[in-house]
Amino acid sequence: MSVLLETQGLTKRFGGLTAVNGVSLTVRRGEVLGLLGPNGSGKTTLMNLISGALKSSEGALLINGKDMTGSAPHRIAKAGVARTFQLVKILPSLTLEENVMVPAAFGPEGLWGRALKVQVAECLDMVGLTSRAGQQASELTYIDQKRLELARALASAPKLLLLDEWLAGLNPTELHEGIRLIRELEQTGITIIMVEHIMDAVRALCPRCAVMNSGTLIADGPTVEVLSDPHVVAAYLGEEDA
Amino acid sequence: MRYLLAIPALAALAALPMVFGDYGTGLLVGLAGYVTLVTSWAMFSGPTRYISLATVAFFGVGAYTVAVLNEVLPYPLVLLCAAGIGATMALLVGLSTLRLAGIYFVIFSFGLAELVRQLITWFEVNVTGTLGRYIFLDLEAKHIYWQLLALGAATLVLSAWIRRSRLGLALRVIGDDETVAAHSGINLARTKLVLFVVSATIITLVGAIQAPRWVYVEPSIVFNPTVSFLTVIMALLGGATRLWGPLCGAVPLFLLFEWLSARFPDHFSILLGLMFMAVVYALPDGVLAAIEKVRHRGNGTSATKPAKEASA
Ligand SMILES: Nc1ncnc2c1ncn2[C@@H]1O[C@H](COP(=O)(O)OP(=O)(O)OP(=O)(O)O)[C@@H](O)[C@H]1O
Ligand SMILES: [Mg+2]
């Protein structure tokens, strides 16, 4: 399998704090990587560096073999990277349909007209929101907002999907449903990096895992091995979800 | 169907100067001018929510271009020059300011008008040695009105077209959430810049077309900050995110201000300020949204929320 994403010594400093410290990570096409780590260990910051929301202080970012270090987020989106946000972000004054339309129209595919309609319908159907397509997004419940966010991320037909705790805050039934949805996605061959605190979900969905602690990558490998690594266990000691 | 209705409507509007006298035609010029100013202002500021107080900077530059060039070039070329200068200025201003957050942009845009006025004054006094110019163009009020009517209609058509285009969708997304917009592949800087330049070019043209009404022009006349403030109040009253909102705000307020400034010339600024606060406080999304809200309540369809809460 060919390499889709490569970070080389990616570092991000906020004043005196080094939130991400020399992270080198290689993700191949079709892989589903779980990104773990205690609170404040730099997972979201790393996602922000990969998606271009933040510019790295040091290091390089290669997407599809192309150097995209310091690129603006819209360029990275056009290169095929889509994301959801830890604090769910929808476009409240737009309808569900319009929400999903946006990355399909402005992303790598640049759809318009009929092709756009088809794509939007497909994505809304995938997350089960078809019947509410014309509603305003601000009217959705939290779980439906999360669904909408996922549909929107998928609408650009991304090569790489970044999920930042997309499963957080769901009740057991919804969680079950969410896991099923992501597993369906995996079947399509999409590449995913998912930040997750819920270990059952990680075990169920991610064959490979990387663990961060205080900004540094402390483990990376097959999930079963990583989760029994003494360093990882120590990092998680006292963490409620571990 | 609706496009066909526009033709007799425009023809009727164009015939108005024949019905009204000189005073009425003068009012029509002002009305058509403000409707166009406010519609083009809202084209950029409505969806992006950047409140621009730079209206008079562009309007004044348009008027001044005509004052400087009216004896040198044929009239159509003068207008073309004005549009070119307005667009260039908007491009430079946009490149340097559209990265600013909302509040800084407001302040900068206000300062811009003053800056341009001071620069022109300095240039006229120190380089050309004249402050004040005459415009000798053989244009009657009705000719000016017709030009503004055509520009206003074109602006509305353009505005309607943008709404249905990719650009319009991009702008609405930017207005809702810039982070989502950027991560969806929208080039924030370029999208805002395009709209800012288009909007400012139309504003410059309004100034250029209206200039011959003054005959005598100097910076303090054409760079009157009231123009910028009136534009904002009118847009907010009508609703800046709607196609017909600017028109609905501009017509009644223009007539009201016309009456107020004749009736209470000394207290006009105070009244203007009070009006501003009243509009922002009572109708934060404009009359059209308010009417819709009342209608919804009347029908008992409380399930669909009014636009205000949705955009909050
Ligand atoms: N914009 C910012 N400015 C300053 N400090 C920041 C910023 N963003 C994150 N940080 C800091 O960087 C560190 C890493 O934060 P980050 O959000 O990446 O952690 P995380 O692993 O995603 O945590 P969580 O599991 O709680 O989501 C934290 O100490 C945080 O306070
Ligand atoms: Mg996080």
Coordinates of C-alpha atoms and ligand atoms in Angstrom, one line a residue:
Chain A
M1 CA 0.0 0.0 0.0
S2 CA 1.3 3.5 -0.8
V3 CA 1.8 6.2 1.7
L4 CA -0.9 8.8 1.9
L5 CA 0.2 10.9 4.9
E6 CA 3.6 11.5 6.3
T7 CA 4.6 13.9 9.1
Q8 CA 8.3 14.4 9.7
G9 CA 9.2 15.8 13.2
L10 CA 6.1 17.9 13.3
T11 CA 6.3 20.4 16.2
K12 CA 3.9 23.0 17.5
R13 CA 4.7 25.5 20.2
F14 CA 2.3 27.9 21.9
G15 CA 4.6 30.3 23.6
G16 CA 6.5 28.3 26.1
L17 CA 4.3 25.2 25.8
T18 CA 5.2 22.5 23.2
A19 CA 1.9 21.0 22.4
V20 CA 3.2 18.7 19.7
N21 CA 6.8 17.7 19.9
G22 CA 8.6 16.1 16.9
V23 CA 5.9 13.8 15.8
S24 CA 6.8 11.5 12.8
L25 CA 3.9 9.4 11.6
T26 CA 3.3 7.5 8.3
V27 CA -0.2 6.5 7.3
R28 CA -0.8 4.3 4.3
R29 CA -3.8 4.3 2.0
G30 CA -6.8 2.4 3.5
E31 CA -5.4 2.3 7.0
V32 CA -7.5 3.2 10.0
L33 CA -5.3 4.7 12.7
G34 CA -6.5 5.3 16.3
L35 CA -4.8 8.3 18.0
L36 CA -4.8 8.0 21.8
G37 CA -3.4 9.9 24.7
P38 CA -4.5 11.5 28.0
N39 CA -6.2 14.9 28.0
G40 CA -4.0 17.7 26.8
S41 CA -1.5 15.4 25.2
G42 CA -1.7 17.2 21.8
K43 CA -4.0 15.0 19.8
T44 CA -6.3 17.8 18.6
T45 CA -3.2 20.0 17.9
L46 CA -1.8 17.3 15.7
M47 CA -5.1 17.0 13.8
N48 CA -5.0 20.8 13.4
L49 CA -1.5 20.6 12.0
I50 CA -2.5 17.9 9.5
S51 CA -5.6 19.8 8.4
G52 CA -3.8 23.1 8.1
A53 CA -5.8 24.8 10.9
L54 CA -2.5 25.5 12.6
K55 CA 0.9 26.0 11.0
S56 CA 3.7 23.9 12.4
S57 CA 6.6 25.6 14.2
E58 CA 9.0 22.9 12.8
G59 CA 8.8 19.7 10.7
A60 CA 7.2 18.8 7.5
L61 CA 3.8 17.5 6.3
L62 CA 3.5 15.4 3.2
I63 CA 0.1 14.5 1.7
N64 CA 0.1 12.0 -1.2
G65 CA 3.8 12.6 -1.6
K66 CA 3.4 16.3 -1.9
D67 CA 5.0 18.7 0.5
M68 CA 2.1 20.7 2.1
T69 CA 4.0 22.1 5.1
G70 CA 2.4 25.5 6.0
S71 CA -0.4 25.2 3.4
A72 CA -3.7 27.0 4.1
P73 CA -6.6 24.7 5.2
H74 CA -8.5 25.1 1.9
R75 CA -5.5 23.8 0.0
I76 CA -5.3 20.8 2.2
A77 CA -9.0 20.2 1.9
K78 CA -8.6 20.4 -1.9
A79 CA -5.8 17.8 -1.6
G80 CA -8.4 15.4 -0.2
V81 CA -8.3 15.8 3.6
A82 CA -11.6 16.2 5.5
R83 CA -12.2 16.5 9.2
T84 CA -14.8 16.8 12.0
F85 CA -14.2 18.9 15.1
Q86 CA -13.9 17.9 18.7
L87 CA -16.5 20.6 19.5
V88 CA -19.0 19.8 16.7
K89 CA -19.2 22.6 14.1
I90 CA -22.2 22.8 11.8
L91 CA -23.4 25.7 9.6
P92 CA -26.5 26.7 11.7
S93 CA -28.2 29.0 9.2
L94 CA -27.9 26.6 6.3
T95 CA -30.1 23.6 5.6
L96 CA -28.8 20.1 6.1
E97 CA -28.6 19.7 2.4
E98 CA -26.6 23.0 2.0
N99 CA -24.3 22.0 4.8
V100 CA -23.3 18.8 3.0
M101 CA -23.2 20.6 -0.3
V102 CA -20.3 22.8 0.7
P103 CA -17.3 20.5 0.7
A104 CA -18.7 18.7 -2.4
A105 CA -18.8 22.0 -4.2
F106 CA -15.5 23.4 -3.0
G107 CA -13.5 20.4 -2.2
P108 CA -11.3 18.3 -4.5
E109 CA -14.2 17.3 -6.8
G110 CA -15.7 20.7 -7.2
L111 CA -19.2 19.4 -8.1
W112 CA -22.1 21.6 -9.1
G113 CA -25.5 21.0 -10.6
R114 CA -26.8 17.4 -10.9
A115 CA -23.7 15.6 -9.8
L116 CA -23.7 17.7 -6.6
K117 CA -27.3 16.8 -5.8
V118 CA -26.6 13.1 -6.2
Q119 CA -23.5 13.3 -4.0
V120 CA -25.3 15.2 -1.3
A121 CA -28.2 12.8 -1.3
E122 CA -25.8 9.9 -1.0
C123 CA -24.0 11.3 2.0
L124 CA -27.2 12.3 3.9
D125 CA -28.5 8.8 3.2
M126 CA -25.4 7.2 4.6
V127 CA -25.9 8.9 8.0
G128 CA -29.7 8.5 7.9
L129 CA -30.7 12.2 7.6
T130 CA -32.4 12.1 4.2
S131 CA -35.8 12.9 5.6
R132 CA -34.6 16.1 7.2
A133 CA -32.6 17.4 4.2
G134 CA -34.5 20.7 4.0
Q135 CA -34.4 21.5 7.7
Q136 CA -32.2 24.2 9.1
A137 CA -29.1 22.7 10.8
S138 CA -29.6 24.7 14.0
E139 CA -32.7 22.6 14.8
L140 CA -30.8 19.4 15.1
T141 CA -30.1 17.5 18.3
Y142 CA -26.5 16.9 19.4
I143 CA -26.3 13.4 17.9
D144 CA -27.8 14.5 14.6
Q145 CA -25.3 17.4 14.5
K146 CA -22.6 14.9 14.8
R147 CA -24.1 12.8 12.0
L148 CA -24.4 15.9 9.8
E149 CA -20.8 16.8 10.5
L150 CA -19.7 13.3 9.3
A151 CA -21.9 13.5 6.2
R152 CA -20.3 16.9 5.4
A153 CA -16.8 15.5 5.8
L154 CA -17.7 12.6 3.5
A155 CA -19.2 14.8 0.9
S156 CA -15.8 15.9 -0.5
A157 CA -15.1 12.2 -1.1
P158 CA -11.9 12.6 0.9
K159 CA -8.8 10.4 0.7
L160 CA -8.0 11.0 4.4
L161 CA -10.7 11.5 7.0
L162 CA -9.8 13.0 10.4
L163 CA -12.2 12.3 13.2
D164 CA -11.6 14.1 16.5
E165 CA -13.6 12.2 19.2
W166 CA -16.5 11.8 16.9
L167 CA -17.9 9.1 19.1
A168 CA -17.7 11.2 22.3
G169 CA -20.9 12.1 24.1
L170 CA -23.1 9.5 22.6
N171 CA -25.3 7.2 24.6
P172 CA -24.7 3.4 24.4
T173 CA -27.2 2.9 21.6
E174 CA -25.9 5.8 19.6
L175 CA -22.4 4.6 20.2
H176 CA -23.2 1.2 18.8
E177 CA -24.8 2.9 15.8
G178 CA -21.7 5.2 15.4
I179 CA -19.3 2.3 15.4
R180 CA -21.4 0.5 12.8
L181 CA -21.3 3.6 10.6
I182 CA -17.5 4.0 10.8
R183 CA -17.1 0.3 10.1
E184 CA -19.2 0.7 7.0
L185 CA -16.9 3.6 6.0
E186 CA -13.8 1.4 6.4
Q187 CA -15.3 -1.0 3.9
T188 CA -15.1 1.7 1.3
G189 CA -11.3 1.8 1.6
I190 CA -11.1 5.3 2.9
T191 CA -8.1 6.2 5.1
I192 CA -9.0 7.4 8.6
I193 CA -7.2 8.9 11.6
M194 CA -9.5 8.9 14.6
V195 CA -8.8 10.5 18.0
E196 CA -10.7 8.4 20.5
H197 CA -10.9 7.9 24.3
I198 CA -13.4 5.0 24.1
M199 CA -11.2 1.9 24.2
D200 CA -13.9 -0.5 23.0
A201 CA -14.4 1.6 19.9
V202 CA -10.6 1.7 19.3
R203 CA -10.4 -2.1 19.7
A204 CA -13.4 -2.5 17.4
L205 CA -12.3 -0.1 14.6
C206 CA -8.6 0.5 14.6
P207 CA -6.1 -2.2 13.6
R208 CA -3.3 0.2 14.4
C209 CA -2.9 2.7 17.2
A210 CA -0.6 5.6 18.0
V211 CA -0.3 7.1 21.5
M212 CA 0.7 10.6 22.4
N213 CA 1.8 11.9 25.8
S214 CA 2.8 15.5 26.5
G215 CA 3.1 16.2 22.8
T216 CA 5.4 13.2 22.0
L217 CA 4.5 10.0 20.2
I218 CA 5.2 7.2 22.8
A219 CA 3.8 4.2 20.9
D220 CA 2.8 3.2 17.4
G221 CA 1.8 -0.2 16.2
P222 CA -0.8 -2.9 16.2
T223 CA -3.6 -2.0 18.7
V224 CA -3.4 -5.1 20.8
E225 CA 0.4 -4.7 21.3
V226 CA 0.2 -0.9 21.9
L227 CA -2.6 -1.2 24.5
S228 CA -0.5 -3.6 26.6
D229 CA 2.7 -1.6 26.3
P230 CA 3.8 -0.7 29.8
H231 CA 4.7 2.9 28.7
V232 CA 1.1 3.4 27.4
V233 CA -0.4 1.9 30.5
A234 CA 1.7 4.2 32.7
A235 CA 0.7 7.2 30.6
Y236 CA -2.9 6.4 31.1
L237 CA -2.7 5.5 34.8
G238 CA -5.3 7.5 36.6
E239 CA -7.2 8.2 33.4
E240 CA -10.8 7.3 33.8
D241 CA -11.4 5.7 30.4
A242 CA -8.3 3.5 30.4
Chain B
M1 CA -42.1 35.2 -15.8
R2 CA -40.8 37.5 -13.0
Y3 CA -38.1 38.7 -15.3
L4 CA -40.6 39.8 -17.8
L5 CA -42.4 41.8 -15.2
A6 CA -39.2 43.7 -14.5
I7 CA -39.3 45.3 -17.9
P8 CA -42.6 47.3 -17.5
A9 CA -41.5 48.1 -13.9
L10 CA -38.2 49.6 -15.1
A11 CA -40.0 51.5 -17.8
A12 CA -42.4 52.9 -15.3
L13 CA -39.6 53.9 -13.0
A14 CA -37.7 55.5 -16.0
A15 CA -40.8 57.6 -16.8
L16 CA -41.1 59.1 -13.3
P17 CA -39.1 62.2 -14.1
M18 CA -41.8 63.1 -16.7
V19 CA -44.4 63.0 -13.9
F20 CA -42.5 64.8 -11.2
G21 CA -41.1 68.3 -11.4
D22 CA -37.4 69.3 -10.8
Y23 CA -37.7 68.8 -7.1
G24 CA -39.2 65.3 -7.5
T25 CA -36.5 64.3 -10.0
G26 CA -33.8 65.5 -7.6
L27 CA -35.3 63.2 -4.9
L28 CA -35.4 60.3 -7.4
V29 CA -31.6 60.8 -8.1
G30 CA -31.0 60.6 -4.3
L31 CA -33.2 57.6 -4.0
A32 CA -31.8 55.6 -6.9
G33 CA -28.3 56.5 -5.6
Y34 CA -28.9 55.2 -2.1
V35 CA -30.8 52.1 -3.3
T36 CA -27.7 51.2 -5.4
L37 CA -25.2 52.1 -2.7
V38 CA -27.0 50.0 -0.1
T39 CA -27.6 47.0 -2.4
S40 CA -23.9 46.9 -3.4
W41 CA -22.8 47.4 0.2
A42 CA -25.0 44.5 1.3
M43 CA -23.5 42.3 -1.5
F44 CA -20.3 42.2 0.5
S45 CA -21.3 43.1 4.1
G46 CA -24.5 41.1 4.3
P47 CA -23.2 37.6 4.0
T48 CA -19.7 38.2 5.4
R49 CA -20.9 40.3 8.3
Y50 CA -18.0 42.7 7.8
I51 CA -19.5 46.1 8.6
S52 CA -17.8 48.5 6.2
L53 CA -17.8 52.2 6.9
A54 CA -15.7 52.8 3.8
T55 CA -18.7 53.5 1.5
V56 CA -17.9 57.2 1.2
A57 CA -14.2 56.5 0.6
F58 CA -15.2 54.9 -2.7
F59 CA -18.2 57.1 -3.4
G60 CA -15.9 60.2 -2.9
V61 CA -13.2 58.8 -5.1
G62 CA -15.8 58.2 -7.9
A63 CA -17.0 61.8 -7.6
Y64 CA -13.5 63.2 -7.5
T65 CA -12.4 61.3 -10.5
V66 CA -15.2 62.9 -12.5
A67 CA -14.2 66.3 -11.1
V68 CA -10.6 65.9 -12.2
L69 CA -11.2 64.2 -15.6
N70 CA -14.5 65.7 -16.8
E71 CA -12.8 68.3 -19.0
V72 CA -10.1 65.9 -20.2
L73 CA -11.9 62.8 -21.4
P74 CA -15.2 61.9 -22.9
Y75 CA -17.8 61.0 -20.3
P76 CA -18.0 57.2 -20.8
L77 CA -14.2 57.0 -20.5
V78 CA -14.4 59.1 -17.3
L79 CA -16.8 56.6 -15.8
L80 CA -14.6 53.7 -16.9
C81 CA -11.6 55.4 -15.2
A82 CA -13.6 55.9 -12.0
A83 CA -14.5 52.2 -12.0
G84 CA -10.9 51.2 -12.6
I85 CA -9.6 53.5 -9.8
G86 CA -12.3 52.2 -7.4
A87 CA -11.5 48.6 -8.2
T88 CA -7.8 49.1 -7.8
M89 CA -8.2 50.9 -4.5
A90 CA -10.6 48.1 -3.3
L91 CA -8.1 45.5 -4.3
L92 CA -5.3 47.1 -2.3
V93 CA -7.5 47.9 0.7
G94 CA -9.0 44.4 0.6
L95 CA -5.6 42.7 0.4
S96 CA -4.4 44.5 3.4
T97 CA -7.5 44.5 5.6
L98 CA -9.7 41.5 4.9
R99 CA -7.6 39.4 7.3
L100 CA -8.6 41.7 10.1
A101 CA -11.2 40.5 12.6
G102 CA -14.6 42.2 12.3
I103 CA -14.2 45.1 14.8
Y104 CA -10.8 46.1 13.5
F105 CA -12.2 46.1 10.0
V106 CA -15.0 48.5 11.0
I107 CA -12.5 51.0 12.5
F108 CA -10.1 50.7 9.5
S109 CA -12.8 51.2 7.0
F110 CA -14.0 54.3 8.8
G111 CA -10.4 55.6 8.9
L112 CA -9.9 54.9 5.2
A113 CA -12.5 57.6 4.1
E114 CA -10.7 60.1 6.3
L115 CA -7.3 59.1 5.0
V116 CA -8.3 59.4 1.4
R117 CA -9.9 62.8 2.0
Q118 CA -6.8 64.1 3.7
L119 CA -4.5 62.7 0.9
I120 CA -6.6 64.4 -1.8
T121 CA -6.7 67.6 0.2
W122 CA -3.0 67.6 0.7
F123 CA -2.4 66.8 -3.0
E124 CA -4.7 69.5 -4.2
V125 CA -3.2 72.2 -1.9
N126 CA 0.5 71.3 -2.3
V127 CA 0.7 69.9 -5.8
T128 CA -2.0 71.3 -8.0
G129 CA -2.6 74.4 -5.9
T130 CA -6.4 74.2 -6.2
L131 CA -8.9 73.2 -3.6
G132 CA -12.3 72.8 -5.2
R133 CA -13.1 71.9 -8.8
Y134 CA -16.0 72.5 -11.2
I135 CA -17.8 69.9 -13.1
F136 CA -19.2 71.1 -16.4
L137 CA -21.1 68.3 -17.9
D138 CA -24.2 68.7 -19.9
L139 CA -26.3 66.3 -17.8
E140 CA -29.7 67.0 -16.4
A141 CA -31.1 65.5 -13.2
K142 CA -33.1 63.0 -15.2
H143 CA -30.1 61.8 -17.2
I144 CA -28.3 61.1 -13.9
Y145 CA -31.4 59.4 -12.6
W146 CA -31.6 57.1 -15.6
Q147 CA -27.9 56.1 -15.3
L148 CA -28.4 55.3 -11.6
L149 CA -31.6 53.4 -12.4
A150 CA -29.7 51.3 -14.9
L151 CA -26.8 50.7 -12.4
G152 CA -29.2 49.9 -9.6
A153 CA -31.1 47.4 -11.7
A154 CA -27.8 45.8 -12.9
T155 CA -26.7 45.6 -9.2
L156 CA -29.8 43.8 -8.2
V157 CA -29.5 41.4 -11.1
L158 CA -25.9 40.7 -10.2
S159 CA -26.8 40.3 -6.6
A160 CA -29.5 37.8 -7.4
W161 CA -27.1 35.9 -9.7
I162 CA -24.4 35.7 -7.0
R163 CA -26.9 34.3 -4.6
R164 CA -27.5 31.3 -6.8
S165 CA -23.9 30.8 -7.8
R166 CA -21.0 29.0 -6.1
L167 CA -19.7 32.3 -4.9
G168 CA -23.0 33.1 -3.0
L169 CA -22.9 29.7 -1.2
A170 CA -19.2 30.3 -0.3
L171 CA -20.2 33.7 1.2
R172 CA -23.0 32.3 3.3
V173 CA -20.7 29.6 4.6
I174 CA -18.1 32.3 5.5
G175 CA -20.8 34.2 7.3
D176 CA -21.7 31.2 9.4
D177 CA -18.3 29.7 10.3
E178 CA -15.0 30.7 8.7
T179 CA -13.2 27.6 10.1
V180 CA -15.7 25.2 8.5
A181 CA -15.5 27.2 5.3
A182 CA -11.7 26.9 5.1
H183 CA -11.7 23.2 5.9
S184 CA -14.3 22.7 3.2
G185 CA -12.0 24.0 0.5
I186 CA -13.2 27.6 0.4
N187 CA -10.4 30.2 -0.2
L188 CA -11.5 32.7 2.4
A189 CA -9.2 35.5 1.4
R190 CA -10.0 35.3 -2.3
T191 CA -13.7 35.0 -1.9
K192 CA -14.0 38.0 0.4
L193 CA -11.7 40.0 -1.9
V194 CA -13.7 39.4 -5.1
L195 CA -16.9 40.5 -3.4
F196 CA -15.3 43.5 -1.8
V197 CA -13.9 44.7 -5.1
V198 CA -17.2 44.2 -7.0
S199 CA -19.1 46.0 -4.3
A200 CA -16.6 48.9 -4.0
T201 CA -16.5 49.3 -7.8
I202 CA -20.3 49.8 -7.9
I203 CA -20.1 52.2 -5.0
T204 CA -17.4 54.2 -6.8
L205 CA -19.6 54.4 -9.9
V206 CA -22.5 55.7 -7.9
G207 CA -20.3 58.5 -6.7
A208 CA -19.1 59.2 -10.3
I209 CA -22.5 59.3 -11.8
Q210 CA -23.9 61.6 -9.0
A211 CA -21.0 64.0 -9.2
P212 CA -22.4 66.3 -11.9
R213 CA -25.2 67.2 -9.5
W214 CA -22.8 69.2 -7.3
V215 CA -21.2 71.3 -10.0
Y216 CA -18.7 72.5 -7.4
V217 CA -16.7 69.7 -5.7
E218 CA -14.2 69.7 -2.9
P219 CA -13.1 66.9 -0.6
S220 CA -15.2 67.9 2.4
I221 CA -18.3 67.8 0.2
V222 CA -17.8 64.4 -1.4
F223 CA -16.2 62.6 1.5
N224 CA -19.1 63.3 3.9
P225 CA -19.1 60.4 6.5
T226 CA -22.9 60.6 6.7
V227 CA -23.1 58.7 3.5
S228 CA -21.4 55.7 5.0
F229 CA -23.5 55.7 8.1
L230 CA -26.8 56.1 6.2
T231 CA -25.8 53.2 4.0
V232 CA -25.3 51.0 7.0
I233 CA -28.6 52.0 8.7
M234 CA -30.6 51.5 5.6
A235 CA -29.1 48.1 5.0
L236 CA -29.7 47.0 8.6
L237 CA -33.2 48.3 8.5
G238 CA -34.1 46.4 5.4
G239 CA -32.0 43.3 6.2
A240 CA -28.6 43.0 4.6
T241 CA -28.8 39.3 3.9
R242 CA -31.8 39.5 1.7
L243 CA -32.0 40.5 -2.0
W244 CA -34.7 43.1 -1.6
G245 CA -33.8 44.1 2.0
P246 CA -31.5 47.0 1.0
L247 CA -34.2 48.5 -1.2
C248 CA -36.8 48.1 1.5
G249 CA -34.5 49.9 3.9
A250 CA -33.2 52.6 1.6
V251 CA -36.5 54.0 0.2
P252 CA -38.3 54.9 3.5
L253 CA -35.2 56.0 5.3
F254 CA -34.0 58.2 2.5
L255 CA -37.4 60.0 2.4
L256 CA -37.4 60.3 6.1
F257 CA -33.9 61.7 6.2
E258 CA -34.7 64.1 3.4
W259 CA -37.6 65.4 5.5
L260 CA -35.7 65.5 8.7
S261 CA -32.7 67.4 7.3
A262 CA -35.0 70.0 5.8
R263 CA -37.1 70.3 9.0
F264 CA -34.4 70.0 11.7
P265 CA -31.1 70.9 9.9
D266 CA -29.3 71.6 13.2
H267 CA -30.2 68.3 14.9
F268 CA -29.8 66.0 12.0
S269 CA -26.7 64.2 13.3
I270 CA -28.4 63.5 16.7
L271 CA -31.5 62.2 15.0
L272 CA -29.3 60.0 12.7
G273 CA -27.6 58.5 15.8
L274 CA -30.8 57.8 17.6
M275 CA -32.2 56.2 14.5
F276 CA -29.1 54.0 14.2
M277 CA -29.6 52.8 17.8
A278 CA -33.3 52.2 17.3
V279 CA -32.8 50.1 14.2
V280 CA -30.0 48.0 15.7
Y281 CA -32.0 47.5 18.9
A282 CA -35.5 46.9 17.6
L283 CA -34.8 45.2 14.2
P284 CA -31.4 43.5 14.4
D285 CA -32.2 41.4 11.3
G286 CA -34.2 44.0 9.4
V287 CA -37.9 44.6 8.6
L288 CA -38.2 41.7 6.2
A289 CA -37.1 39.2 8.8
A290 CA -39.3 40.8 11.4
I291 CA -42.4 40.7 9.1
E292 CA -41.6 37.0 8.5
K293 CA -41.4 36.4 12.2
V294 CA -44.8 38.0 12.9
R295 CA -46.3 36.0 10.0
H296 CA -45.0 32.8 11.4
R297 CA -46.4 33.6 14.8
G298 CA -49.7 34.4 13.2
N299 CA -49.8 31.1 11.4
G300 CA -48.8 29.2 14.6
T301 CA -45.9 27.6 12.8
S302 CA -43.6 27.9 15.7
A303 CA -41.7 24.7 14.6
T304 CA -39.7 26.6 12.0
K305 CA -37.6 29.1 13.8
P306 CA -37.3 32.6 12.5
A307 CA -34.0 33.5 10.9
K308 CA -32.8 35.5 13.9
E309 CA -32.4 32.6 16.2
A310 CA -31.0 30.4 13.5
S311 CA -28.1 32.8 12.8
A312 CA -27.4 33.5 16.4
Ligands
LIG1 N1 -4.5 27.6 20.5 C1 -3.9 27.2 21.6 N2 -3.2 28.1 22.3 C2 -2.5 27.8 23.4 N3 -2.4 26.6 23.9 C3 -3.1 25.6 23.2 C4 -3.9 25.9 22.1 N4 -4.4 24.7 21.6 C5 -4.0 23.8 22.5 N5 -3.2 24.3 23.5 C6 -2.6 23.5 24.5 O1 -1.9 22.5 23.9 C7 -2.0 21.3 24.7 C8 -2.5 20.2 23.9 O2 -3.9 20.4 23.6 P1 -4.8 19.5 22.7 O3 -6.1 20.1 22.5 O4 -4.0 19.2 21.4 O5 -4.9 18.2 23.5 P2 -5.8 16.9 23.3 O6 -4.8 15.7 23.3 O7 -6.6 17.0 22.1 O8 -6.7 16.9 24.6 P3 -8.2 16.4 24.8 O9 -8.1 14.9 25.0 O10 -8.6 17.0 26.1 O11 -8.9 16.8 23.6 C9 -2.9 21.6 25.9 O12 -2.0 21.9 27.0 C10 -3.6 22.9 25.5 O13 -3.9 23.7 26.5
MG2 MG -8.6 17.1 21.7

